[in-house]
Coordinates of C-alpha atoms in Angstrom, one line a residue:
X295 CA -3.8 102.7 89.3
X296 CA -1.8 105.2 87.1
X297 CA -3.4 107.9 85.6
X298 CA -4.3 107.5 81.6
X299 CA -1.8 110.3 80.4
X300 CA 1.0 107.9 82.1
X301 CA -0.1 104.9 81.1
X302 CA 0.1 106.2 77.4
X303 CA 3.4 107.7 77.7
X304 CA 5.3 104.2 77.7
X305 CA 3.4 102.8 74.9
X306 CA 4.5 103.3 71.0
X307 CA 2.6 104.6 69.6
X308 CA 0.8 106.2 72.4
X309 CA -2.8 105.4 72.6
X310 CA -5.4 107.8 72.5
X311 CA -7.4 108.1 75.7
X312 CA -11.2 106.7 75.7
X313 CA -12.3 108.9 78.5
X314 CA -15.1 110.8 76.1
X315 CA -16.1 107.0 75.4
X316 CA -16.0 105.4 78.4
X317 CA -16.1 108.0 81.1
X318 CA -12.7 107.3 82.5
X319 CA -13.0 108.7 86.1
X320 CA -9.0 109.4 86.3
X321 CA -8.9 111.7 83.3
X322 CA -11.2 114.2 84.5
X323 CA -9.1 117.3 83.5
X324 CA -7.1 119.5 85.4
X325 CA -9.0 119.8 88.7
X326 CA -6.9 120.8 91.5
X327 CA -9.4 119.2 94.4
X328 CA -9.0 116.3 96.1
X329 CA -10.9 114.0 98.4
X330 CA -14.6 114.9 99.1
X331 CA -14.8 117.4 96.1
X332 CA -12.9 115.1 93.8
X333 CA -15.7 112.7 94.0
X334 CA -18.4 115.3 93.4
X335 CA -16.5 117.0 90.6
X336 CA -15.4 113.5 89.0
X337 CA -19.2 112.2 88.7
X338 CA -20.2 116.1 87.3
X339 CA -17.4 115.8 84.7
X340 CA -18.8 112.1 83.8
X341 CA -22.2 113.5 82.9
X342 CA -20.4 116.3 81.2
X343 CA -18.3 114.1 78.9
X344 CA -21.7 111.9 78.3
X345 CA -23.5 114.9 77.3
X346 CA -21.0 116.0 74.9
X347 CA -20.5 112.5 73.2
X348 CA -24.1 111.9 73.0
X349 CA -24.1 108.8 75.1
X350 CA -27.2 107.1 76.2
X351 CA -29.0 103.7 76.9
X352 CA -26.5 101.1 77.4
X353 CA -23.4 103.2 76.6
X354 CA -24.1 105.4 79.7
X355 CA -22.0 105.3 82.9
X356 CA -25.5 105.0 84.7
X357 CA -26.1 101.5 82.8
X358 CA -23.6 99.7 85.2
X359 CA -26.0 100.3 88.1
X360 CA -29.1 99.5 86.6
X361 CA -29.6 96.6 89.1
X362 CA -29.8 98.9 91.9
X363 CA -32.3 101.5 93.1
X364 CA -30.4 102.7 96.0
X365 CA -28.2 106.0 96.3
X366 CA -26.0 107.5 98.4
X367 CA -26.4 110.7 100.2
X368 CA -23.5 112.2 101.8
X369 CA -22.5 115.8 103.2
X370 CA -25.9 116.3 105.0
X371 CA -26.7 118.7 107.7
X372 CA -26.7 117.0 111.3
X373 CA -30.1 118.4 111.8
X374 CA -31.8 116.9 108.7
X375 CA -34.4 114.1 109.8
X376 CA -35.5 111.2 107.4
X377 CA -38.8 112.9 106.5
X378 CA -36.8 116.0 105.3
X379 CA -34.5 113.9 103.0
X380 CA -37.7 112.1 101.6
X381 CA -39.0 115.9 101.1
X382 CA -36.1 117.0 99.1
X383 CA -35.4 113.9 96.8
X384 CA -39.2 112.7 96.4
X385 CA -39.4 115.1 93.2
X386 CA -37.6 112.5 91.5
X387 CA -39.8 109.4 92.5
X388 CA -41.5 107.3 94.7
X389 CA -39.7 106.7 97.7
X390 CA -39.6 102.9 99.3
X391 CA -36.8 103.0 101.9
X392 CA -34.9 105.9 103.9
X393 CA -32.0 104.4 106.2
X394 CA -30.1 107.7 107.9
X395 CA -27.4 106.6 109.7
X396 CA -27.4 107.7 113.3
X397 CA -25.2 107.5 116.0
X398 CA -26.1 104.5 118.4
X399 CA -25.6 106.0 121.6
X400 CA -26.7 109.9 121.2
X401 CA -29.2 108.9 117.9
X402 CA -27.5 112.0 116.3
X403 CA -27.2 111.8 112.1
X404 CA -24.1 111.2 111.1
X405 CA -24.5 113.2 107.9
X406 CA -25.2 110.3 105.1
X407 CA -27.9 108.1 104.6
X408 CA -29.1 105.7 101.7
X409 CA -32.6 106.0 100.1
X410 CA -34.3 103.4 97.4
X411 CA -36.2 104.4 94.6
X412 CA -39.7 102.3 93.3
X413 CA -38.3 103.0 90.0
X414 CA -34.7 102.6 89.2
X415 CA -34.7 105.6 86.6
X416 CA -35.4 108.1 89.3
X417 CA -31.9 107.4 90.7
X418 CA -30.3 108.6 87.4
X419 CA -32.2 111.8 87.6
X420 CA -31.3 112.4 91.4
X421 CA -27.4 111.5 90.8
X422 CA -27.6 113.7 87.5
X423 CA -29.6 116.6 89.4
X424 CA -28.5 116.6 93.2
X425 CA -24.9 115.8 93.1
X426 CA -23.1 118.9 94.3
X427 CA -26.3 120.8 95.3
X428 CA -26.2 123.4 98.1
X429 CA -28.4 122.2 100.8
X430 CA -28.2 124.3 104.1
X431 CA -24.9 125.9 102.7
X432 CA -23.2 122.4 102.6
X433 CA -22.8 121.0 99.3
X434 CA -23.7 117.3 99.1
X435 CA -22.7 114.2 97.3
X436 CA -24.9 112.0 95.3
X437 CA -24.0 108.9 94.0
X438 CA -25.4 105.0 92.9
X439 CA -24.6 102.4 94.9
X440 CA -23.7 99.4 93.6
X441 CA -24.3 96.5 96.4
X442 CA -26.4 97.7 99.3
X443 CA -26.2 96.4 102.5
X444 CA -29.2 96.4 104.9
X445 CA -28.9 97.3 108.3
X446 CA -28.9 94.2 110.6
X447 CA -31.7 94.2 113.7
X448 CA -31.7 91.3 116.2
X449 CA -34.3 90.7 118.5
X450 CA -33.1 90.3 122.0
X451 CA -36.2 88.1 123.3
X452 CA -36.1 85.5 120.8
X453 CA -32.8 83.4 120.6
X454 CA -31.2 80.3 118.5
X455 CA -29.5 77.1 120.0
X456 CA -26.1 79.0 120.9
X457 CA -28.1 81.6 122.9
X458 CA -27.4 84.5 120.3
X459 CA -30.6 86.6 119.2
X460 CA -32.1 86.1 116.1
X461 CA -31.8 88.1 113.0
X462 CA -34.9 89.7 111.8
X463 CA -36.0 90.3 108.4
X464 CA -35.3 93.4 107.1
X465 CA -38.3 95.5 105.9
X466 CA -38.5 98.6 103.8
X467 CA -39.4 101.6 105.8
X468 CA -41.5 103.6 103.4
X469 CA -41.7 107.1 102.4
X470 CA -43.0 108.0 106.0
X471 CA -41.4 105.0 108.2
X472 CA -44.4 102.7 108.2
X473 CA -43.5 100.3 105.2
X474 CA -44.1 100.4 101.6
X475 CA -47.5 102.2 100.8
X476 CA -48.4 103.5 104.4
X477 CA -49.2 107.0 104.1
X478 CA -50.4 109.9 106.2
X479 CA -49.4 108.3 109.2
X480 CA -47.3 111.2 110.8
X481 CA -49.1 114.1 112.2
X482 CA -47.4 116.5 109.7
X483 CA -48.4 114.8 106.7
X484 CA -52.1 114.1 108.1
X485 CA -52.5 117.9 108.2
X486 CA -51.1 118.5 105.1
X487 CA -53.9 115.6 103.5
X488 CA -56.6 117.5 105.6
X489 CA -55.5 120.9 103.7
X490 CA -55.1 119.6 100.6
X491 CA -58.7 117.7 100.7
X492 CA -60.5 121.3 101.9
X493 CA -59.0 122.8 99.0
X494 CA -60.6 120.2 96.4
X495 CA -63.9 120.4 98.4
X496 CA -63.9 124.2 97.8
X497 CA -62.7 124.3 94.1
X498 CA -65.7 121.4 93.7
X499 CA -68.1 124.2 94.9
X500 CA -67.2 126.7 92.7
X501 CA -69.3 127.3 89.5
X502 CA -68.9 125.7 86.4
X503 CA -68.0 127.5 83.5
X504 CA -70.5 127.9 80.6
X505 CA -68.4 125.6 78.4
X506 CA -68.2 122.5 80.9
X507 CA -71.9 122.6 81.6
X508 CA -72.9 122.4 78.0
X509 CA -70.1 119.8 77.5
X510 CA -71.9 117.7 80.6
X511 CA -75.1 118.3 79.1
X512 CA -74.2 117.2 75.7
X513 CA -72.3 113.8 77.1
X514 CA -75.8 113.0 79.0
X515 CA -77.6 113.5 76.3
X516 CA -75.5 111.0 73.9
X517 CA -75.5 108.4 76.7
X518 CA -78.9 108.6 77.2
X519 CA -79.0 109.3 80.7
X520 CA -81.8 111.7 81.8
X521 CA -81.0 115.3 83.0
X522 CA -81.0 115.7 86.8
X523 CA -84.1 117.6 87.9
X524 CA -83.6 120.3 90.3
X525 CA -84.9 119.6 93.7
X526 CA -87.7 122.2 94.6
X527 CA -88.1 123.4 98.2
X528 CA -90.7 122.8 100.4
X529 CA -92.9 125.9 100.7
X530 CA -94.6 126.7 104.0
X531 CA -98.3 127.5 104.7
X532 CA -97.8 131.0 105.0
X533 CA -96.2 131.2 101.5
X534 CA -98.8 129.1 99.8
X535 CA -101.3 131.5 101.4
X536 CA -99.4 134.6 100.2
X537 CA -99.0 133.2 96.5
X538 CA -102.8 132.3 96.5
X539 CA -103.7 136.1 97.4
X540 CA -101.0 137.4 95.0
X541 CA -102.7 135.2 92.1
X542 CA -106.2 136.6 93.1
X543 CA -105.1 140.4 92.9
X544 CA -103.3 139.3 89.5
X545 CA -106.4 138.4 88.1
X546 CA -108.7 141.1 89.5
X547 CA -106.3 143.4 87.6
X548 CA -106.3 141.7 84.5
X549 CA -110.2 141.7 84.5
X550 CA -110.1 145.5 85.3
X551 CA -107.6 145.9 82.5
X552 CA -110.1 144.1 79.9
X553 CA -113.1 146.2 81.0
X554 CA -111.1 149.4 80.5
X555 CA -110.1 148.2 77.1
X556 CA -113.7 147.2 76.0
X557 CA -114.8 150.8 77.4
X558 CA -112.4 152.3 74.9
X559 CA -113.3 150.6 72.1
X560 CA -117.0 151.6 72.9
X561 CA -116.0 155.0 73.1
X562 CA -114.2 154.9 70.0
X563 CA -117.3 153.3 67.9
X564 CA -119.2 156.5 69.4
X565 CA -116.8 158.9 68.2
X566 CA -116.7 157.4 64.6
X567 CA -120.5 157.3 64.3
X568 CA -120.7 160.9 65.6
X569 CA -118.0 161.7 62.7
X570 CA -120.0 160.2 60.2
X571 CA -123.3 162.0 61.3
X572 CA -121.2 165.5 61.3
X573 CA -119.8 164.6 58.0
X574 CA -123.3 163.8 56.3
X575 CA -125.1 167.3 57.9
X576 CA -122.3 169.1 56.4
X577 CA -122.4 167.8 52.9
X578 CA -126.5 168.6 53.1
X579 CA -126.0 172.0 54.2
X580 CA -123.7 172.3 51.6
X581 CA -125.9 171.2 49.0
X582 CA -129.0 173.6 50.2
X583 CA -126.6 176.4 50.5
X584 CA -125.2 176.2 46.7
X585 CA -128.8 175.7 45.3
X586 CA -130.0 178.8 47.0
X587 CA -127.2 181.1 45.7
X588 CA -128.2 179.4 42.1
X589 CA -131.7 180.3 42.2
X590 CA -130.5 183.9 43.4
X591 CA -128.2 184.4 40.5
X592 CA -130.8 183.4 38.1
X593 CA -133.5 185.8 39.3
X594 CA -130.9 188.5 39.2
X595 CA -130.0 188.1 35.6
X596 CA -133.5 187.9 34.5
X597 CA -134.2 191.3 36.1
X598 CA -131.3 192.8 34.3
X599 CA -132.3 191.8 31.0
X600 CA -135.9 193.4 30.9
X601 CA -135.1 197.0 31.2
X602 CA -132.6 196.4 27.9
X603 CA -135.6 195.1 26.1
X604 CA -137.8 198.1 27.1
X605 CA -134.8 200.4 25.9
X606 CA -134.8 198.7 22.3
X607 CA -138.3 199.2 21.9

């Protein structure tokens, strides 16, 4: 196929390129790279054009792969395993099938694999985010797969009429290689699950906030459920005896305190009576002294008047 600018040059008038609308892979700007990086940059350019033009839904270039939930991952480090690939790409959705291509004789990875997502929309996230990503100092290529060819496996023990081994039915590996929906199969995943459960158990034992406790109690009252009674611990015989002794001592102390209060009240009454008696005696003494002084004053005045009368005579 000829480039867009060359095809337009032979037409009169020249037709404008519709790369911005259709996402033409051949018209990707002035990129000097070729080969492996060309495919990566071409896919990136498609995403940039799509964003600038505001294309989405049926107009997006991803829509032509809506029938396939498989993606291709190339440029992987040979030391990566199926589990490593699942860990990296499971952030975009649930993975149901992993096919890491290996050498049949040595078993070493060839550096590319195919994975299938449970939801086809996860492929769009993986392609847009991971294409051109640096993983272990290697630039990986992530792209859609139009028609995925499942690997063929034959049963050497079971043969057909011609003597050829029968083709086995292909089954998805799942995230851990034991089928779709099989989890906590590998030793590493089992340890991770144990740690997660231990953390959940520790978090449940933590003290609830006051607001949470109040909300739970309020919900129980609305539902009409009786509140759970706290279980009382069984006490030993010694503890019961000690409690009885303590009760007796408390009662004795209370009685002593009541007796003291009564005694204080009696003393208070006696003190009040004595005060009254003292006040009464003081009033009588004052009255007697005042009468005596009045009589003495009268006698003095009478004696002083008598010599005056004699003098007048």
